[in-house]
Amino acid sequence: GLWSRLSRTMVCTAETSKTFSGHLSPFVKPSHYRLRLKPCLQTFTVTGKVEIDVDIMKETPEIILHSDVLHINSVDIKTVTQNFSDVSYHFAGETITLMPLAPLAVGKATIAIQFTGELRRDMQGFYRSSYQGEDGREKTIATTHFDSGCARLAFPCFDEPSFKARFDVELVVKKTITALSNMNVVLTDTEGDGFKMVRFATTPLMSTHLLSFAVGELKCSEATTKQGTTVRVYTTPVEMRQDKCSIDVAKRALEWYAEWFAIRYALPKCDLIAIPDMGRREDSKENWGANTFPEIDLPFNNFSQMSNGKKGEIELIAAHELAHFWFANLITNYWWTDLSLREGFVSIMDDLFVGRNYEEYQIRLRLARKETTSVRYLDVPRNPLQQVPHGSPNELDEIYYPSTYTKSNRMLCKYMGEEKFQERLRLYLARRCV
């Protein structure tokens, strides 16, 4: 049945599925990253260093991990008994193979890599976004989009969703700009030459595609949920508004989901970051603790003048990404498949949230009309609900159908009734979340 299928396809610990080709070795598993990045918003370059603690489950002559379009400056592998400072490496596609002089024994090791990269322009990896400042000059902020398989564009890593690990992040930036990541700031220190180092708290176990950074001239408004979570909405200074609608939606959604799932939001803060030239709402990203959205949707400019239909659509976007904190971040797919389970469950949750908290928008009626037409004419029978055995994250666009978001789970909720549906989801999350 669906519940047993769900158990097989979602993961809370770093286990590797052997179903599809193209996976990294299941015998080398990351447990902790220490990542330091220094992005330059003038030259659009990034210098970085990453240390990755790994568990070696079987003696191996090499370690393969992901790295794409990065220049590797040095590699070092340390074990309990040896320091392999002379490590050769070569690239193949989007991976790098590290080859020490002798095989690595079973146990723990630390991989240290120094590298350089760039702030891209294609909204993948660590990329830059531009806007016109209050003085009329072009300004730049840098942010991330790591879904799917794009973390490897920013730093060498084990870039598969089943390889969950903890992350310590440090960002070195100019003193005058803001640096954000998934977690709260624990230390800010002077680096010299007008720079500062911003260190963030250690993340919970999570996949690489949920990691996030944002650097630039950003301003925020904030509130606190009744569970004590700090909620902040960040925008560029030129777009800063006093409108509190975005804060209200985020605060109310985190409170409502925590009660509905009977599991508190796991992080101490939740940032919603408006990106200036992010054009598509589909590019919104559920980075744990640091959501990114198109600026057009945050902080809901001219919200009071919008129609109820438009208001409901905008609130659905925020509610959808926030629901992923439970169903995608706490628990995660083994691989880039079964999207209908991940997106379908979240879609029923954003529907329920907006329907319950903003009844005046009549969102359920509007969605029913829109999605019935969409699925009927664009999706059936060409794209039936099924597990899609794609081996590469690059093929994901082929399986983001309308039905990915609308089939299966809404039918299941309707069939079971919301009370029983809620009971089973609560039990499932309680058993499997980290």
Short mmCIF file of C-alpha atoms in Angstrom, two decimals:
data_model
loop_
_atom_site.label_atom_id
_atom_site.label_comp_id
_atom_site.label_asym_id
_atom_site.label_seq_id
_atom_site.Cartn_x
_atom_site.Cartn_y
_atom_site.Cartn_z
CA GLY A 1 0.00 0.00 0.00
CA LEU A 2 0.94 3.67 -0.07
CA TRP A 3 2.13 3.75 3.54
CA SER A 4 4.56 0.86 3.03
CA ARG A 5 5.75 2.45 -0.20
CA LEU A 6 6.29 5.72 1.64
CA SER A 7 8.43 3.95 4.23
CA ARG A 8 10.65 2.52 1.52
CA THR A 9 11.19 5.78 -0.35
CA MET A 10 11.80 8.35 2.38
CA VAL A 11 14.86 8.40 4.62
CA CYS A 12 15.85 10.02 7.89
CA THR A 13 19.37 8.61 8.17
CA ALA A 14 22.21 8.51 5.69
CA GLU A 15 21.49 5.25 3.91
CA THR A 16 22.08 4.84 0.19
CA SER A 17 19.56 3.30 -2.16
CA LYS A 18 20.97 0.71 -4.56
CA THR A 19 18.03 0.88 -6.93
CA PHE A 20 19.52 3.17 -9.56
CA SER A 21 22.90 3.60 -11.22
CA GLY A 22 24.99 6.70 -10.80
CA HIS A 23 25.14 6.66 -7.01
CA LEU A 24 28.24 7.32 -4.99
CA SER A 25 29.72 4.46 -3.00
CA PRO A 26 27.61 3.40 0.00
CA PHE A 27 30.83 2.55 1.87
CA VAL A 28 32.01 6.15 2.32
CA LYS A 29 29.45 8.24 4.21
CA PRO A 30 29.78 11.88 5.26
CA SER A 31 28.81 12.81 8.80
CA HIS A 32 29.95 16.43 9.24
CA TYR A 33 30.99 19.32 6.98
CA ARG A 34 32.98 22.37 8.04
CA LEU A 35 32.60 24.86 5.21
CA ARG A 36 34.23 28.28 4.89
CA LEU A 37 33.42 30.54 1.92
CA LYS A 38 34.57 34.01 0.93
CA PRO A 39 32.42 35.36 -1.91
CA CYS A 40 33.31 38.63 -3.65
CA LEU A 41 30.35 40.63 -4.91
CA GLN A 42 32.62 42.76 -7.14
CA THR A 43 34.65 40.09 -8.98
CA PHE A 44 32.02 37.35 -8.54
CA THR A 45 34.64 34.86 -7.35
CA VAL A 46 34.47 32.51 -4.38
CA THR A 47 37.35 31.04 -2.42
CA GLY A 48 36.57 28.20 -0.09
CA LYS A 49 37.69 25.36 2.10
CA VAL A 50 35.68 22.35 3.16
CA GLU A 51 36.51 19.65 5.68
CA ILE A 52 34.32 16.56 5.51
CA ASP A 53 34.30 13.92 8.24
CA VAL A 54 33.49 10.56 6.67
CA ASP A 55 32.92 7.02 7.90
CA ILE A 56 34.69 4.41 5.78
CA MET A 57 32.68 1.21 5.98
CA LYS A 58 34.93 -0.90 3.74
CA GLU A 59 38.60 -0.59 2.77
CA THR A 60 38.80 1.53 -0.34
CA PRO A 61 41.59 2.73 -2.66
CA GLU A 62 39.70 5.93 -3.56
CA ILE A 63 36.97 8.32 -2.54
CA ILE A 64 34.54 9.65 -5.12
CA LEU A 65 32.48 12.75 -4.39
CA HIS A 66 30.75 15.47 -6.38
CA SER A 67 32.44 18.60 -7.71
CA ASP A 68 31.38 20.53 -10.79
CA VAL A 69 33.13 23.51 -12.45
CA LEU A 70 35.22 24.14 -9.32
CA HIS A 71 38.99 24.58 -9.39
CA ILE A 72 40.60 22.30 -6.80
CA ASN A 73 43.67 23.90 -5.22
CA SER A 74 44.66 21.23 -2.70
CA VAL A 75 43.43 17.95 -1.22
CA ASP A 76 44.34 16.30 2.08
CA ILE A 77 42.97 13.13 3.68
CA LYS A 78 43.56 12.43 7.37
CA THR A 79 42.81 9.19 9.19
CA VAL A 80 43.52 8.15 12.76
CA THR A 81 46.87 6.64 11.75
CA GLN A 82 47.93 8.48 8.59
CA ASN A 83 47.92 11.85 6.87
CA PHE A 84 47.67 11.46 3.10
CA SER A 85 48.95 14.87 2.03
CA ASP A 86 49.92 13.61 -1.44
CA VAL A 87 46.53 12.86 -2.98
CA SER A 88 46.03 12.71 -6.72
CA TYR A 89 42.63 13.42 -8.24
CA HIS A 90 40.85 13.50 -11.55
CA PHE A 91 37.48 14.69 -12.77
CA ALA A 92 34.83 12.68 -14.58
CA GLY A 93 31.59 14.45 -15.34
CA GLU A 94 30.37 16.00 -12.08
CA THR A 95 32.56 13.95 -9.73
CA ILE A 96 36.11 14.05 -8.45
CA THR A 97 38.06 10.92 -7.50
CA LEU A 98 40.58 11.24 -4.67
CA MET A 99 43.38 8.66 -4.72
CA PRO A 100 45.73 8.42 -1.71
CA LEU A 101 49.03 6.52 -1.97
CA ALA A 102 47.61 3.60 0.02
CA PRO A 103 44.10 2.20 0.49
CA LEU A 104 42.01 3.77 3.25
CA ALA A 105 41.21 1.37 6.07
CA VAL A 106 37.83 0.97 7.73
CA GLY A 107 37.27 3.78 10.23
CA LYS A 108 36.99 7.53 10.28
CA ALA A 109 38.71 10.01 7.98
CA THR A 110 38.63 13.73 7.23
CA ILE A 111 38.83 15.11 3.71
CA ALA A 112 40.14 18.68 3.42
CA ILE A 113 39.79 20.49 0.08
CA GLN A 114 40.65 24.07 -0.83
CA PHE A 115 38.95 25.34 -3.97
CA THR A 116 37.84 28.36 -5.95
CA GLY A 117 34.64 28.95 -7.87
CA GLU A 118 32.39 31.69 -9.16
CA LEU A 119 29.07 33.30 -8.39
CA ARG A 120 27.02 32.05 -11.30
CA ARG A 121 24.32 33.78 -13.34
CA ASP A 122 22.06 30.81 -14.08
CA MET A 123 20.30 30.47 -10.69
CA GLN A 124 22.15 27.25 -9.90
CA GLY A 125 24.65 26.58 -7.16
CA PHE A 126 25.98 29.72 -5.44
CA TYR A 127 24.77 32.46 -7.78
CA ARG A 128 24.38 36.22 -7.99
CA SER A 129 21.23 38.28 -8.35
CA SER A 130 21.14 41.96 -9.35
CA TYR A 131 18.87 44.90 -8.58
CA GLN A 132 18.93 48.68 -8.82
CA GLY A 133 19.88 50.32 -5.54
CA GLU A 134 18.42 53.43 -4.01
CA ASP A 135 21.26 55.46 -5.58
CA GLY A 136 20.42 54.11 -9.04
CA ARG A 137 23.49 51.88 -9.22
CA GLU A 138 23.40 48.14 -9.84
CA LYS A 139 23.72 46.10 -6.64
CA THR A 140 24.41 42.40 -6.19
CA ILE A 141 23.41 39.81 -3.67
CA ALA A 142 24.61 36.21 -3.67
CA THR A 143 22.38 33.29 -2.76
CA THR A 144 21.95 29.59 -3.43
CA HIS A 145 19.77 27.10 -5.25
CA PHE A 146 21.04 23.56 -4.65
CA ASP A 147 18.02 21.56 -5.83
CA SER A 148 18.62 19.20 -7.50
CA GLY A 149 22.25 18.14 -7.59
CA CYS A 150 23.53 21.75 -7.64
CA ALA A 151 25.37 21.91 -4.30
CA ARG A 152 28.34 20.41 -6.17
CA LEU A 153 28.57 23.69 -8.11
CA ALA A 154 29.34 25.55 -4.86
CA PHE A 155 31.62 23.16 -2.95
CA PRO A 156 32.87 19.55 -3.17
CA CYS A 157 30.38 17.30 -1.40
CA PHE A 158 28.43 14.06 -1.38
CA ASP A 159 25.54 15.60 -3.29
CA GLU A 160 22.84 12.95 -3.00
CA PRO A 161 19.75 13.32 -0.78
CA SER A 162 20.37 10.14 1.20
CA PHE A 163 23.78 11.36 2.42
CA LYS A 164 22.61 13.40 5.37
CA ALA A 165 25.18 15.19 7.52
CA ARG A 166 25.60 18.16 9.84
CA PHE A 167 27.04 21.43 8.57
CA ASP A 168 29.15 24.14 10.19
CA VAL A 169 29.23 27.21 7.94
CA GLU A 170 31.47 30.27 8.01
CA LEU A 171 31.03 33.16 5.58
CA VAL A 172 33.68 35.86 5.16
CA VAL A 173 32.09 39.06 3.86
CA LYS A 174 32.50 42.83 3.99
CA LYS A 175 31.53 44.37 7.32
CA THR A 176 28.74 46.42 5.77
CA ILE A 177 26.70 43.54 4.36
CA THR A 178 24.50 40.82 5.80
CA ALA A 179 25.36 37.11 5.75
CA LEU A 180 22.66 34.46 6.23
CA SER A 181 22.60 30.67 6.36
CA ASN A 182 20.30 27.94 7.63
CA MET A 183 21.11 28.45 11.29
CA ASN A 184 21.48 31.38 13.69
CA VAL A 185 24.73 33.34 14.00
CA VAL A 186 26.94 32.22 16.91
CA LEU A 187 30.04 34.36 16.27
CA THR A 188 31.04 37.44 14.27
CA ASP A 189 34.74 38.26 14.19
CA THR A 190 36.95 40.80 12.40
CA GLU A 191 38.99 39.43 9.51
CA GLY A 192 40.91 42.59 8.56
CA ASP A 193 40.79 44.74 5.40
CA GLY A 194 37.18 45.61 6.11
CA PHE A 195 35.93 42.01 6.28
CA LYS A 196 34.17 39.99 8.96
CA MET A 197 33.75 36.27 9.56
CA VAL A 198 30.21 35.12 10.38
CA ARG A 199 29.91 31.67 11.96
CA PHE A 200 26.59 29.87 12.18
CA ALA A 201 25.36 27.18 14.55
CA THR A 202 25.62 23.53 13.54
CA THR A 203 22.67 22.34 11.46
CA PRO A 204 20.67 19.21 12.20
CA LEU A 205 21.23 16.21 9.94
CA MET A 206 20.17 17.22 6.45
CA SER A 207 20.87 16.72 2.75
CA THR A 208 23.23 18.98 0.79
CA HIS A 209 20.42 20.41 -1.34
CA LEU A 210 18.88 22.04 1.76
CA LEU A 211 22.00 24.04 2.63
CA SER A 212 21.74 27.75 1.93
CA PHE A 213 23.65 31.04 2.06
CA ALA A 214 22.70 34.62 1.23
CA VAL A 215 25.06 37.59 1.19
CA GLY A 216 24.24 41.21 0.41
CA GLU A 217 22.69 44.47 1.55
CA LEU A 218 19.56 43.06 3.16
CA LYS A 219 17.05 44.43 5.65
CA CYS A 220 14.53 42.48 7.66
CA SER A 221 11.36 42.63 9.70
CA GLU A 222 10.73 39.94 12.28
CA ALA A 223 8.30 38.30 14.68
CA THR A 224 8.27 35.36 17.08
CA THR A 225 5.99 32.33 17.03
CA LYS A 226 4.29 31.14 20.19
CA GLN A 227 6.75 28.22 20.21
CA GLY A 228 9.63 30.74 20.37
CA THR A 229 10.87 30.59 16.76
CA THR A 230 12.20 33.83 15.27
CA VAL A 231 10.63 34.53 11.87
CA ARG A 232 12.31 37.10 9.60
CA VAL A 233 11.56 38.39 6.12
CA TYR A 234 14.64 39.73 4.29
CA THR A 235 14.49 42.05 1.28
CA THR A 236 16.80 44.47 -0.46
CA PRO A 237 16.65 47.97 1.14
CA VAL A 238 14.88 49.44 -1.88
CA GLU A 239 12.04 46.94 -1.53
CA MET A 240 11.63 47.11 2.24
CA ARG A 241 7.97 47.60 3.18
CA GLN A 242 6.13 47.98 6.45
CA ASP A 243 3.49 45.51 5.28
CA LYS A 244 3.35 42.66 7.83
CA CYS A 245 1.41 40.17 5.69
CA SER A 246 4.43 38.01 4.85
CA ILE A 247 5.49 37.81 8.49
CA ASP A 248 1.93 36.95 9.49
CA VAL A 249 1.65 34.10 6.97
CA ALA A 250 5.01 32.59 7.91
CA LYS A 251 4.41 32.89 11.65
CA ARG A 252 0.90 31.46 11.42
CA ALA A 253 2.03 28.62 9.10
CA LEU A 254 4.86 27.48 11.39
CA GLU A 255 2.51 27.50 14.38
CA TRP A 256 -0.28 25.70 12.55
CA TYR A 257 1.96 23.01 11.01
CA ALA A 258 3.65 22.36 14.37
CA GLU A 259 0.25 21.71 15.92
CA TRP A 260 -1.12 19.73 12.96
CA PHE A 261 1.92 17.41 12.79
CA ALA A 262 2.42 17.42 16.59
CA ILE A 263 6.13 18.11 15.93
CA ARG A 264 7.69 21.50 16.63
CA TYR A 265 9.63 23.31 13.95
CA ALA A 266 13.18 22.07 14.48
CA LEU A 267 15.32 25.21 14.07
CA PRO A 268 15.58 28.35 16.23
CA LYS A 269 14.82 30.70 13.32
CA CYS A 270 13.11 30.80 9.94
CA ASP A 271 14.17 33.32 7.28
CA LEU A 272 12.18 34.14 4.16
CA ILE A 273 14.55 35.80 1.68
CA ALA A 274 13.24 37.75 -1.31
CA ILE A 275 15.48 37.37 -4.39
CA PRO A 276 15.27 40.32 -6.84
CA ASP A 277 15.49 38.67 -10.25
CA MET A 278 14.08 35.25 -9.43
CA GLY A 279 11.36 35.26 -12.04
CA ARG A 280 9.51 31.97 -11.50
CA ARG A 281 7.58 31.01 -8.42
CA GLU A 282 8.58 27.42 -9.16
CA ASP A 283 12.15 28.39 -8.23
CA SER A 284 11.19 29.07 -4.60
CA LYS A 285 13.32 26.80 -2.43
CA GLU A 286 12.60 25.13 0.90
CA ASN A 287 16.11 25.58 2.32
CA TRP A 288 15.79 24.59 5.96
CA GLY A 289 15.64 27.81 7.95
CA ALA A 290 16.43 30.05 4.96
CA ASN A 291 13.67 29.89 2.34
CA THR A 292 14.19 31.81 -0.89
CA PHE A 293 11.32 33.32 -2.88
CA PRO A 294 10.89 35.64 -5.88
CA GLU A 295 10.80 39.25 -4.76
CA ILE A 296 7.47 39.60 -6.54
CA ASP A 297 5.92 37.42 -3.82
CA LEU A 298 7.70 38.85 -0.77
CA PRO A 299 6.96 41.01 1.12
CA PHE A 300 3.66 41.02 -0.76
CA ASN A 301 3.87 44.47 -2.32
CA ASN A 302 0.45 46.10 -2.73
CA PHE A 303 -1.08 43.09 -1.02
CA SER A 304 -4.15 44.96 0.19
CA GLN A 305 -5.02 45.95 -3.39
CA MET A 306 -4.85 42.38 -4.75
CA SER A 307 -7.87 40.21 -5.48
CA ASN A 308 -8.66 37.38 -3.08
CA GLY A 309 -7.58 34.89 -5.71
CA LYS A 310 -4.17 36.52 -6.06
CA LYS A 311 -3.74 36.75 -2.28
CA GLY A 312 -4.55 33.06 -1.93
CA GLU A 313 -2.04 32.07 -4.61
CA ILE A 314 0.76 34.06 -2.96
CA GLU A 315 0.04 32.63 0.47
CA LEU A 316 -0.02 29.11 -0.97
CA ILE A 317 3.55 29.60 -2.22
CA ALA A 318 4.87 30.51 1.23
CA ALA A 319 2.75 27.83 2.91
CA HIS A 320 4.00 25.19 0.44
CA GLU A 321 7.70 25.84 1.07
CA LEU A 322 7.20 26.03 4.84
CA ALA A 323 5.37 22.69 4.86
CA HIS A 324 8.49 21.14 3.34
CA PHE A 325 10.23 21.71 6.68
CA TRP A 326 8.36 18.63 7.86
CA PHE A 327 7.87 16.65 4.66
CA ALA A 328 11.19 16.88 2.77
CA ASN A 329 13.56 18.28 5.38
CA LEU A 330 12.87 16.19 8.48
CA ILE A 331 12.38 13.19 6.24
CA THR A 332 13.88 13.00 2.78
CA ASN A 333 13.67 10.89 -0.37
CA TYR A 334 16.47 8.37 -0.86
CA TRP A 335 16.88 9.63 -4.42
CA TRP A 336 15.38 12.17 -6.80
CA THR A 337 12.32 10.01 -7.40
CA ASP A 338 8.90 9.57 -5.84
CA LEU A 339 8.37 13.31 -6.20
CA SER A 340 4.64 12.69 -6.16
CA LEU A 341 4.96 11.62 -2.52
CA ARG A 342 7.04 14.59 -1.41
CA GLU A 343 5.27 17.30 -3.39
CA GLY A 344 1.86 15.70 -3.14
CA PHE A 345 1.84 15.60 0.64
CA VAL A 346 3.09 19.16 0.87
CA SER A 347 0.45 20.35 -1.60
CA ILE A 348 -2.36 18.95 0.51
CA MET A 349 -0.83 20.67 3.54
CA ASP A 350 -0.62 24.13 1.95
CA ASP A 351 -4.20 23.65 0.75
CA LEU A 352 -5.36 22.76 4.26
CA PHE A 353 -3.46 25.62 5.88
CA VAL A 354 -4.74 28.39 3.61
CA GLY A 355 -8.24 26.92 3.60
CA ARG A 356 -8.38 26.88 7.39
CA ASN A 357 -6.63 30.17 8.12
CA TYR A 358 -7.80 32.34 5.22
CA GLU A 359 -11.29 31.09 4.44
CA GLU A 360 -12.23 34.35 2.72
CA TYR A 361 -9.96 33.48 -0.22
CA GLN A 362 -12.00 30.34 -1.08
CA ILE A 363 -8.77 28.65 -2.06
CA ARG A 364 -10.15 25.11 -2.21
CA LEU A 365 -12.79 26.05 -4.75
CA ARG A 366 -10.27 27.93 -6.89
CA LEU A 367 -7.75 25.09 -6.76
CA ALA A 368 -10.36 22.50 -7.64
CA ARG A 369 -11.31 24.38 -10.80
CA LYS A 370 -7.75 25.11 -11.85
CA GLU A 371 -6.20 21.72 -11.17
CA THR A 372 -9.04 19.66 -12.60
CA THR A 373 -8.53 21.40 -15.93
CA SER A 374 -4.74 21.17 -15.72
CA VAL A 375 -4.57 17.49 -14.91
CA ARG A 376 -7.33 16.50 -17.30
CA TYR A 377 -5.88 18.13 -20.40
CA LEU A 378 -2.12 18.24 -19.76
CA ASP A 379 -1.34 15.21 -17.66
CA VAL A 380 -3.60 12.21 -18.25
CA PRO A 381 -2.88 9.58 -19.40
CA ARG A 382 0.57 10.74 -20.54
CA ASN A 383 1.99 11.11 -17.04
CA PRO A 384 0.44 8.53 -14.71
CA LEU A 385 1.46 8.50 -11.05
CA GLN A 386 4.49 6.25 -10.75
CA GLN A 387 8.00 5.99 -9.44
CA VAL A 388 10.28 7.37 -12.14
CA PRO A 389 13.68 5.64 -12.28
CA HIS A 390 15.82 8.62 -13.27
CA GLY A 391 19.51 8.14 -12.60
CA SER A 392 20.60 11.77 -12.86
CA PRO A 393 19.34 14.92 -11.14
CA ASN A 394 19.66 16.64 -14.52
CA GLU A 395 16.63 14.69 -15.71
CA LEU A 396 14.33 15.99 -12.98
CA ASP A 397 12.57 18.58 -15.14
CA GLU A 398 11.08 15.65 -17.06
CA ILE A 399 9.09 14.48 -14.04
CA TYR A 400 7.79 17.76 -12.57
CA TYR A 401 4.29 17.23 -13.96
CA PRO A 402 1.13 18.90 -12.67
CA SER A 403 0.23 15.51 -11.22
CA THR A 404 3.41 15.54 -9.14
CA TYR A 405 1.64 18.09 -6.96
CA THR A 406 -2.00 17.12 -7.27
CA LYS A 407 -2.47 13.37 -7.51
CA SER A 408 -2.45 10.57 -4.95
CA ASN A 409 -2.23 12.35 -1.62
CA ARG A 410 -5.28 14.58 -1.99
CA MET A 411 -7.24 11.54 -3.11
CA LEU A 412 -5.87 9.61 -0.13
CA CYS A 413 -6.79 12.40 2.29
CA LYS A 414 -10.29 12.57 0.86
CA TYR A 415 -10.69 8.79 1.00
CA MET A 416 -9.38 8.39 4.58
CA GLY A 417 -10.82 11.61 5.98
CA GLU A 418 -8.61 14.33 7.39
CA GLU A 419 -8.66 13.03 10.96
CA LYS A 420 -7.39 9.56 10.06
CA PHE A 421 -4.98 11.03 7.49
CA GLN A 422 -3.54 13.33 10.15
CA GLU A 423 -3.23 10.50 12.67
CA ARG A 424 -1.27 8.31 10.26
CA LEU A 425 1.03 11.13 9.13
CA ARG A 426 1.78 12.07 12.74
CA LEU A 427 2.68 8.48 13.53
CA TYR A 428 4.84 8.18 10.43
CA LEU A 429 6.79 11.40 11.14
CA ALA A 430 7.21 10.61 14.84
CA ARG A 431 8.76 7.24 14.00
CA ARG A 432 11.11 8.42 11.30
CA CYS A 433 12.12 12.05 11.70
CA VAL A 434 15.64 12.92 12.86
#
